[in-house]
Coordinates of C-alpha atoms and ligand atoms in Angstrom, one line a residue:
M1 CA 32.8 30.7 -2.1
R2 CA 36.0 30.4 0.0
Y3 CA 36.2 28.5 3.3
V4 CA 38.3 29.5 6.3
S5 CA 39.3 27.6 9.3
T6 CA 37.9 28.5 12.7
R7 CA 41.4 28.4 14.1
G8 CA 42.6 31.0 11.5
L9 CA 45.9 29.3 10.6
T10 CA 44.9 27.8 7.2
P11 CA 44.7 29.8 4.0
P12 CA 41.2 29.9 2.5
Q13 CA 40.2 26.9 0.5
S14 CA 37.7 25.9 -2.2
F15 CA 34.7 23.6 -1.7
K16 CA 36.4 20.6 -3.3
D17 CA 39.4 20.9 -1.0
V18 CA 37.2 21.2 2.0
L19 CA 35.1 18.2 0.9
L20 CA 38.2 15.9 0.8
A21 CA 40.0 17.4 3.8
G22 CA 37.3 17.2 6.4
L23 CA 39.2 18.8 9.3
A24 CA 41.4 21.8 8.5
P25 CA 45.2 21.2 8.8
D26 CA 45.3 23.6 11.8
G27 CA 42.9 21.4 13.6
G28 CA 40.0 23.8 13.1
L29 CA 36.7 23.4 11.2
F30 CA 36.0 24.9 7.9
V31 CA 33.3 27.5 7.6
P32 CA 32.2 29.7 4.6
E33 CA 33.9 33.1 4.6
E34 CA 30.5 34.6 4.6
Y35 CA 27.0 33.1 4.8
P36 CA 25.1 33.6 1.6
Q37 CA 22.2 36.1 2.0
Y38 CA 18.6 35.5 0.9
H39 CA 16.2 38.5 0.9
E40 CA 12.6 38.3 1.8
G41 CA 11.5 38.7 -1.8
T42 CA 13.7 35.9 -3.0
I43 CA 12.5 33.6 -0.3
D44 CA 8.9 34.4 -1.2
T45 CA 9.5 33.2 -4.8
M46 CA 11.1 30.0 -3.4
R47 CA 8.0 28.8 -1.5
G48 CA 6.7 26.8 -4.4
L49 CA 9.9 24.9 -5.1
N50 CA 10.2 21.1 -4.7
Y51 CA 13.0 19.7 -2.6
T52 CA 15.4 19.2 -5.5
Q53 CA 14.9 22.6 -6.9
A54 CA 15.5 24.2 -3.5
A55 CA 18.6 22.1 -3.0
Q56 CA 20.0 23.1 -6.4
I57 CA 19.6 26.8 -5.6
I58 CA 21.0 26.7 -2.1
L59 CA 23.8 24.3 -2.6
A60 CA 25.1 26.2 -5.7
D61 CA 26.0 29.0 -3.2
F62 CA 28.2 26.7 -1.2
I63 CA 29.6 24.6 -4.1
D64 CA 30.8 26.9 -6.9
D65 CA 33.7 24.7 -8.2
I66 CA 31.6 21.9 -9.6
P67 CA 29.9 22.8 -12.9
T68 CA 26.2 23.5 -12.4
V69 CA 24.9 20.8 -14.7
E70 CA 26.9 18.2 -12.9
L71 CA 26.0 19.4 -9.5
N72 CA 22.3 19.6 -10.4
K73 CA 22.5 16.0 -11.7
I74 CA 24.1 14.8 -8.5
I75 CA 21.5 16.6 -6.4
A76 CA 18.6 15.2 -8.4
R77 CA 19.9 11.6 -8.1
T78 CA 20.3 12.0 -4.4
Y79 CA 17.0 13.5 -3.3
T80 CA 14.5 11.1 -5.0
P81 CA 10.9 11.7 -4.0
N82 CA 11.1 8.8 -1.5
M83 CA 14.2 10.1 0.2
A84 CA 13.5 13.9 0.2
P85 CA 12.6 15.5 3.5
H86 CA 9.1 16.6 4.0
L87 CA 6.8 17.9 6.7
K88 CA 4.3 15.6 8.5
W89 CA 1.8 17.8 10.4
L90 CA 0.6 16.4 13.7
D91 CA -1.8 19.3 14.3
E92 CA -2.1 22.8 12.9
D93 CA 1.0 24.1 14.6
L94 CA 3.2 21.1 15.2
A95 CA 5.0 19.1 12.6
L96 CA 7.7 16.5 12.2
L97 CA 10.3 17.2 9.6
A98 CA 10.8 13.6 8.2
L99 CA 14.5 13.1 7.5
S100 CA 14.8 9.4 8.0
N101 CA 13.6 8.0 4.7
G102 CA 17.1 7.3 3.3
P103 CA 18.5 3.8 3.0
T104 CA 19.7 3.5 6.6
L105 CA 16.7 5.3 8.1
S106 CA 18.5 8.1 10.0
F107 CA 18.8 11.7 9.0
K108 CA 22.5 11.2 8.4
D109 CA 21.6 9.7 5.0
Q110 CA 20.4 13.2 3.9
A111 CA 24.0 14.5 4.0
L112 CA 26.0 11.3 3.4
Q113 CA 24.1 10.2 0.3
L114 CA 25.1 13.5 -1.3
L115 CA 28.7 13.3 0.0
G116 CA 29.2 9.9 -1.5
R117 CA 28.3 11.2 -4.9
L118 CA 30.2 14.5 -4.6
M119 CA 33.3 12.6 -3.4
E120 CA 33.1 10.1 -6.2
Y121 CA 32.9 13.0 -8.7
V122 CA 35.8 14.9 -7.3
L123 CA 38.0 11.7 -6.9
R124 CA 37.3 10.8 -10.5
E125 CA 38.2 14.2 -11.7
K126 CA 41.5 14.2 -9.7
D127 CA 42.1 10.5 -10.5
E128 CA 42.6 9.8 -6.9
K129 CA 41.5 7.1 -4.4
L130 CA 40.2 7.4 -0.9
N131 CA 40.0 4.9 1.9
I132 CA 37.5 5.9 4.6
L133 CA 38.4 4.8 8.1
G134 CA 35.8 5.4 10.7
A135 CA 34.4 4.3 14.0
T136 CA 30.7 4.0 14.7
S137 CA 28.3 3.4 17.6
G138 CA 25.4 2.9 15.2
D139 CA 24.0 5.4 12.7
T140 CA 27.1 7.0 11.2
G141 CA 28.7 3.7 10.2
S142 CA 25.8 2.4 8.2
A143 CA 25.0 5.8 6.7
A144 CA 28.6 6.0 5.5
E145 CA 28.7 2.4 4.1
Y146 CA 25.5 2.9 2.2
A147 CA 26.7 6.3 0.9
Y148 CA 30.1 5.0 -0.3
R149 CA 29.5 1.5 -1.4
G150 CA 30.1 0.7 -5.0
R151 CA 31.5 4.2 -5.5
E152 CA 34.5 4.4 -7.8
G153 CA 37.8 4.8 -6.0
M154 CA 36.5 4.4 -2.5
Q155 CA 36.6 1.8 0.2
V156 CA 35.2 1.9 3.7
F157 CA 36.9 0.4 6.8
M158 CA 34.4 0.8 9.6
L159 CA 35.1 -0.2 13.2
S160 CA 32.2 -1.0 15.4
P161 CA 32.1 -2.3 19.0
Y162 CA 31.2 -5.9 19.3
G163 CA 27.6 -6.5 20.5
R164 CA 26.9 -2.9 21.4
M165 CA 24.6 -1.7 18.6
S166 CA 20.9 -2.5 18.2
R167 CA 20.0 -5.6 16.3
F168 CA 18.7 -3.6 13.4
Q169 CA 21.8 -1.5 13.2
Q170 CA 24.0 -4.5 13.2
Q171 CA 22.1 -6.2 10.4
Q172 CA 22.1 -3.0 8.4
M173 CA 25.9 -2.8 8.4
Y174 CA 26.9 -6.4 8.7
S175 CA 24.6 -7.8 6.0
L176 CA 26.4 -5.7 3.3
N177 CA 28.3 -8.0 1.0
D178 CA 30.4 -5.6 -1.0
P179 CA 34.1 -5.9 -1.7
S180 CA 34.6 -2.2 -0.9
I181 CA 33.0 -2.4 2.5
H182 CA 35.0 -3.8 5.5
N183 CA 33.1 -4.3 8.7
L184 CA 35.8 -4.6 11.4
V185 CA 34.1 -5.6 14.6
V186 CA 36.3 -4.7 17.6
D187 CA 36.5 -6.6 20.8
G188 CA 36.0 -3.4 22.9
N189 CA 33.6 -0.4 23.2
F190 CA 33.1 2.6 21.0
D191 CA 35.9 4.6 22.7
D192 CA 38.3 1.8 21.8
C193 CA 37.2 2.0 18.2
Q194 CA 37.7 5.8 18.2
A195 CA 41.1 5.4 19.8
I196 CA 42.2 3.1 17.0
V197 CA 41.1 5.5 14.3
K198 CA 43.0 8.2 16.1
A199 CA 46.1 6.1 16.4
V200 CA 46.1 5.1 12.8
N201 CA 45.6 8.7 11.8
A202 CA 48.5 9.8 14.0
D203 CA 50.8 7.9 11.7
A204 CA 51.0 10.5 9.0
C205 CA 53.2 8.3 6.7
F206 CA 50.7 5.5 6.8
K207 CA 47.8 7.9 6.3
E208 CA 49.4 9.5 3.2
K209 CA 50.6 6.2 1.7
H210 CA 47.2 4.5 1.9
R211 CA 45.1 7.6 1.3
I212 CA 43.2 7.3 4.5
G213 CA 40.2 9.7 4.8
A214 CA 37.6 10.2 7.5
V215 CA 33.8 10.3 7.6
N216 CA 33.0 12.5 10.5
S217 CA 30.4 14.9 11.5
I218 CA 32.6 17.9 11.0
N219 CA 32.9 17.8 7.2
W220 CA 31.5 21.1 6.0
A221 CA 29.6 19.4 3.1
R222 CA 27.4 17.6 5.6
I223 CA 26.4 20.9 7.1
A224 CA 25.7 22.4 3.7
A225 CA 23.4 19.5 2.8
Q226 CA 21.6 19.9 6.1
V227 CA 21.1 23.6 5.7
V228 CA 18.9 22.8 2.7
Y229 CA 16.2 20.9 4.6
W230 CA 15.9 23.5 7.3
A231 CA 15.5 26.2 4.6
Y232 CA 13.0 24.0 2.9
A233 CA 11.0 23.4 6.1
S234 CA 10.8 27.1 6.7
L235 CA 9.6 27.7 3.1
Q236 CA 6.9 24.9 3.5
A237 CA 5.6 26.0 6.9
T238 CA 5.3 29.7 6.2
K239 CA 2.9 31.5 3.8
K240 CA 4.0 35.0 3.4
P241 CA 6.9 37.4 4.2
G242 CA 7.0 38.0 8.0
D243 CA 5.9 34.5 8.9
V244 CA 8.4 32.4 10.9
I245 CA 8.8 29.0 12.4
D246 CA 10.5 27.5 15.6
V247 CA 12.4 24.3 15.3
S248 CA 13.4 21.6 17.8
V249 CA 16.5 19.5 17.1
P250 CA 17.5 16.3 18.9
S251 CA 21.2 17.0 19.3
G252 CA 24.5 15.3 19.9
N253 CA 27.5 16.6 17.9
F254 CA 25.5 19.7 17.1
G255 CA 25.6 19.3 13.3
N256 CA 21.9 19.4 12.8
A257 CA 21.1 22.3 15.1
L258 CA 24.0 24.2 13.6
S259 CA 22.6 23.7 10.1
A260 CA 19.3 25.3 11.3
Y261 CA 21.2 28.2 12.7
I262 CA 23.0 28.7 9.4
A263 CA 19.7 28.6 7.5
K264 CA 18.5 31.3 9.8
R265 CA 21.6 33.4 9.3
M266 CA 21.1 33.1 5.6
G267 CA 17.7 34.8 6.0
F268 CA 15.3 31.9 6.0
P269 CA 12.3 32.5 8.3
I270 CA 13.5 30.5 11.4
R271 CA 13.0 32.2 14.8
N272 CA 14.0 30.0 17.7
I273 CA 16.2 26.9 17.6
I274 CA 15.5 24.6 20.4
V275 CA 18.5 22.4 21.1
A276 CA 17.2 19.1 22.7
T277 CA 19.6 16.8 24.4
N278 CA 19.3 13.5 26.4
E279 CA 21.0 13.2 29.8
N280 CA 24.3 13.9 28.1
D281 CA 23.5 17.6 28.3
V282 CA 26.7 19.4 27.4
L283 CA 24.8 21.6 25.0
H284 CA 21.8 22.2 27.2
E285 CA 24.1 23.3 29.9
F286 CA 25.8 25.8 27.6
F287 CA 22.6 27.3 26.2
R288 CA 21.1 27.6 29.7
Y289 CA 24.1 28.7 31.8
G290 CA 26.6 30.0 29.3
F291 CA 29.5 27.7 30.1
Y292 CA 30.7 24.8 28.0
R293 CA 32.0 21.8 29.9
I294 CA 33.1 18.7 28.2
R295 CA 32.7 15.3 30.0
A296 CA 35.2 12.6 30.7
G297 CA 34.6 9.4 28.6
D298 CA 33.4 7.5 31.7
D299 CA 30.9 10.2 32.5
V300 CA 29.0 9.7 29.2
K301 CA 25.7 8.0 30.1
I302 CA 24.3 5.2 28.0
T303 CA 20.8 6.2 27.0
S304 CA 18.0 5.0 24.7
S305 CA 19.1 7.6 22.2
P306 CA 22.7 6.4 21.7
S307 CA 23.5 8.6 18.7
M308 CA 23.3 11.6 21.1
D309 CA 25.5 10.1 23.8
I310 CA 28.5 12.4 23.5
A311 CA 31.2 13.8 25.8
S312 CA 31.6 17.0 23.7
A313 CA 29.9 18.4 20.6
S314 CA 32.3 18.4 17.7
N315 CA 30.5 21.0 15.6
F316 CA 30.1 23.4 18.4
E317 CA 33.3 25.2 17.4
R318 CA 31.6 26.6 14.4
L319 CA 29.0 28.5 16.5
M320 CA 31.7 29.6 18.9
F321 CA 33.6 31.1 16.0
D322 CA 30.6 33.3 15.3
C323 CA 30.2 34.1 19.0
V324 CA 33.7 35.6 19.2
D325 CA 32.9 37.6 16.0
R326 CA 35.0 35.3 13.9
D327 CA 38.2 36.3 15.8
A328 CA 40.3 33.1 15.5
Y329 CA 42.7 34.3 18.2
R330 CA 40.0 34.6 20.7
L331 CA 38.6 31.2 19.8
R332 CA 42.0 29.6 20.2
L333 CA 42.2 31.1 23.7
L334 CA 38.8 29.6 24.6
L335 CA 40.0 26.2 23.3
D336 CA 43.2 26.5 25.3
T337 CA 41.1 27.1 28.4
L338 CA 39.0 24.1 27.5
Q339 CA 42.0 21.9 27.1
L340 CA 43.4 23.1 30.5
I341 CA 40.4 23.0 32.7
G342 CA 37.8 21.2 30.7
R343 CA 35.4 24.2 30.4
F344 CA 35.1 27.8 29.3
V345 CA 32.6 30.6 29.9
M346 CA 31.1 32.8 27.2
S347 CA 31.6 36.1 28.9
D348 CA 29.7 38.4 26.6
K349 CA 26.2 37.6 25.3
S350 CA 26.8 37.3 21.6
Q351 CA 24.1 38.1 19.1
S352 CA 24.9 34.8 17.4
L353 CA 23.1 33.1 20.4
D354 CA 19.9 35.0 19.9
G355 CA 17.0 32.6 19.4
F356 CA 18.8 29.5 20.8
C357 CA 17.1 27.8 23.7
S358 CA 17.4 24.3 25.0
G359 CA 16.1 21.4 27.1
S360 CA 16.9 17.8 27.9
A361 CA 15.0 14.6 28.4
T362 CA 15.6 11.5 30.5
D363 CA 15.0 8.0 29.2
E364 CA 11.8 7.8 31.3
E365 CA 10.6 11.0 29.7
V366 CA 11.4 9.6 26.3
I367 CA 9.2 6.6 26.9
R368 CA 6.4 8.8 28.1
T369 CA 6.7 11.0 25.1
I370 CA 6.7 8.1 22.7
R371 CA 3.4 7.1 24.3
T372 CA 1.9 10.6 24.2
V373 CA 2.7 11.0 20.6
Y374 CA 1.3 7.6 19.7
T375 CA -2.0 8.0 21.6
G376 CA -2.3 11.8 20.8
Y377 CA -1.4 11.8 17.2
G378 CA -1.2 8.1 16.1
A379 CA 2.5 8.5 15.2
T380 CA 5.3 6.3 16.2
I381 CA 8.5 8.2 16.9
D382 CA 12.0 6.9 17.7
P383 CA 13.8 7.7 21.0
H384 CA 16.0 10.4 19.4
T385 CA 13.0 12.2 17.9
A386 CA 11.2 11.7 21.2
V387 CA 13.9 13.8 23.0
G388 CA 13.2 16.6 20.5
M389 CA 9.5 16.2 21.0
K390 CA 9.6 16.2 24.8
V391 CA 11.6 19.5 24.8
A392 CA 9.2 20.9 22.2
F393 CA 6.2 20.1 24.4
D394 CA 7.8 21.9 27.3
Y395 CA 8.5 24.8 25.1
Q396 CA 4.9 24.9 23.9
Y397 CA 3.7 25.8 27.4
T398 CA 5.0 29.3 26.8
H399 CA 5.2 29.6 23.0
T400 CA 2.3 28.7 20.7
D401 CA 2.3 31.7 18.3
V402 CA 4.2 30.1 15.4
P403 CA 4.5 26.6 13.9
L404 CA 6.9 24.4 15.7
I405 CA 8.9 21.8 13.6
V406 CA 10.6 18.8 15.3
A407 CA 13.3 17.0 13.4
E408 CA 12.6 13.3 13.0
T409 CA 16.1 12.0 13.1
A410 CA 15.6 8.2 12.9
H411 CA 13.0 5.7 12.0
P412 CA 11.4 3.9 15.0
A413 CA 12.2 0.5 13.3
K414 CA 15.9 1.1 14.2
F415 CA 15.1 1.1 17.9
A416 CA 12.5 -1.6 18.3
D417 CA 13.4 -2.4 22.0
T418 CA 12.4 1.1 23.2
I419 CA 9.3 1.1 21.0
R420 CA 8.2 -2.2 22.5
E421 CA 8.9 -0.9 26.0
A422 CA 6.9 2.2 25.4
L423 CA 4.0 0.9 23.3
E424 CA 4.0 -2.9 23.8
V425 CA 3.8 -3.2 20.0
E426 CA 6.4 -3.8 17.3
P427 CA 7.4 -0.7 15.4
P428 CA 6.3 -0.6 11.7
I429 CA 8.9 -2.1 9.5
P430 CA 9.4 -0.1 6.3
K431 CA 9.2 -1.9 3.0
G432 CA 12.4 -3.7 2.0
Y433 CA 13.6 -4.2 5.6
E434 CA 11.4 -7.2 6.5
M435 CA 14.4 -9.6 6.3
F436 CA 16.4 -7.8 8.9
G437 CA 17.3 -10.1 11.7
T438 CA 17.8 -13.2 9.5
L439 CA 20.4 -12.0 6.9
P440 CA 23.9 -13.5 6.9
E441 CA 26.6 -11.2 8.2
H442 CA 29.9 -10.3 6.7
I443 CA 32.3 -9.2 9.4
T444 CA 35.9 -9.5 10.5
R445 CA 36.4 -9.8 14.3
V446 CA 39.5 -7.9 15.3
P447 CA 41.2 -7.1 18.7
A448 CA 41.4 -3.5 19.8
D449 CA 44.9 -3.1 18.4
P450 CA 45.8 -0.4 15.9
A451 CA 48.6 -2.5 14.5
V452 CA 46.2 -5.3 13.5
I453 CA 43.9 -2.7 11.8
K454 CA 46.8 -1.2 9.9
Q455 CA 47.8 -4.7 8.8
Y456 CA 44.3 -5.4 7.6
I457 CA 44.1 -2.1 5.7
M458 CA 47.5 -2.8 4.0
E459 CA 46.3 -6.1 2.8
H460 CA 43.1 -4.7 1.4
V461 CA 43.9 -1.4 -0.4
Ligands
LIG1 C1 23.6 11.6 14.8 C2 22.2 11.6 15.3 C3 21.7 12.6 16.1 C4 22.6 13.8 16.5 O1 22.8 14.7 15.5 P1 23.9 15.8 15.6 O2 24.0 16.5 14.3 O3 25.2 15.1 15.9 O4 23.6 16.8 16.7 C5 20.4 12.6 16.5 N1 19.6 11.6 16.2 C6 20.0 10.6 15.4 C7 19.1 9.4 15.1 C8 21.3 10.5 14.9 O5 21.7 9.5 14.2

């Protein structure tokens, strides 16, 4: 499998190159030259597979430059029975796809736990080191730290905004006491953290010398890992050839919904993909009206689903690439327009958009949905999942013919304040997390100054 850049100015690369590079050198995103194709007969034989088996088959299509035995071992170690995604049926045609059983209780573990192991393998093989520099507003930082800690050849420098994350999220990251993990707590907001990462990365010399890498939502390997659980969900929720499912995906940077789209393009029985946003509805606007308009940083609303508070959706370019029939020149024109006037219009209705629909939810609707799901089904869902559920309920007014699967993207324990507000009870605390709130924290407070961060990195690599 070769990977090409959406901007068309990078020669095709292998999986291992794409894994370590993240962003393509031309600024584009890597996508497979072609999506692997599964035929109805093959899919029928895959229905009985467990999660690990399905992952081993599907990921082998995307990762053909790591020996199968090694890859299979890595996959089996990652997706233990506790961690592996599974369906939780609420009634006969509505289910949650449980994705938040990894160590940091958000769906990001599903991809990052695999990435940590893959990167360790490739770095060892190349005898190289990698220092991950990232910024987080909550879920990504902890998922990355738990994925990379203790991995040979890797260190993590994670910037987070002082006092802006939930108590649980802070404890999760800051309680880690590991020499390879550096929690740099910035006097500033998330934008300041991101600006620092950008400034450090802009210094190509520094970046090269200290082997600075990124953990971001655009790494192709993350998408590949996420394709697996959508394929698996479609296998589990259908019985025979011809059966299909609809899915609802709480969305921010569009990685999760894109993964469902790719599973569908590969032939897995997914019909409609419902893109659910909070009030930061860049994506909903696009799927409804056909224009893509990015927001100014100040226009991003702070909601109860912070991991979906985005100004633009970084994975969206991959879908756009298919929409312009993979013509990189046309894509670059659209991106130029976006740069100039902050928006572009998709003129022709592309077939790639078939089956996409969308909706959005306000914080108030999130609260009401958490209540409805609790009283109606006895399930406690987190505010991100509630966005997906609210939009799914709206959708069900007109579509009830096939099973509807809603992605559960975080565990409610992570967002206790919202759960308390909605239900007036404490969210269930999963085993092993009872101590959160009382653990000692290991952080370094830093000013929002790239020079200070660079100095810190130099002293610690
Ligand atoms: C990151 C995140 C999302 C958004 O996922 P995207 O792939 O960026 O669309 C939704 N919910 C939770 C809990 C998240 O952490």
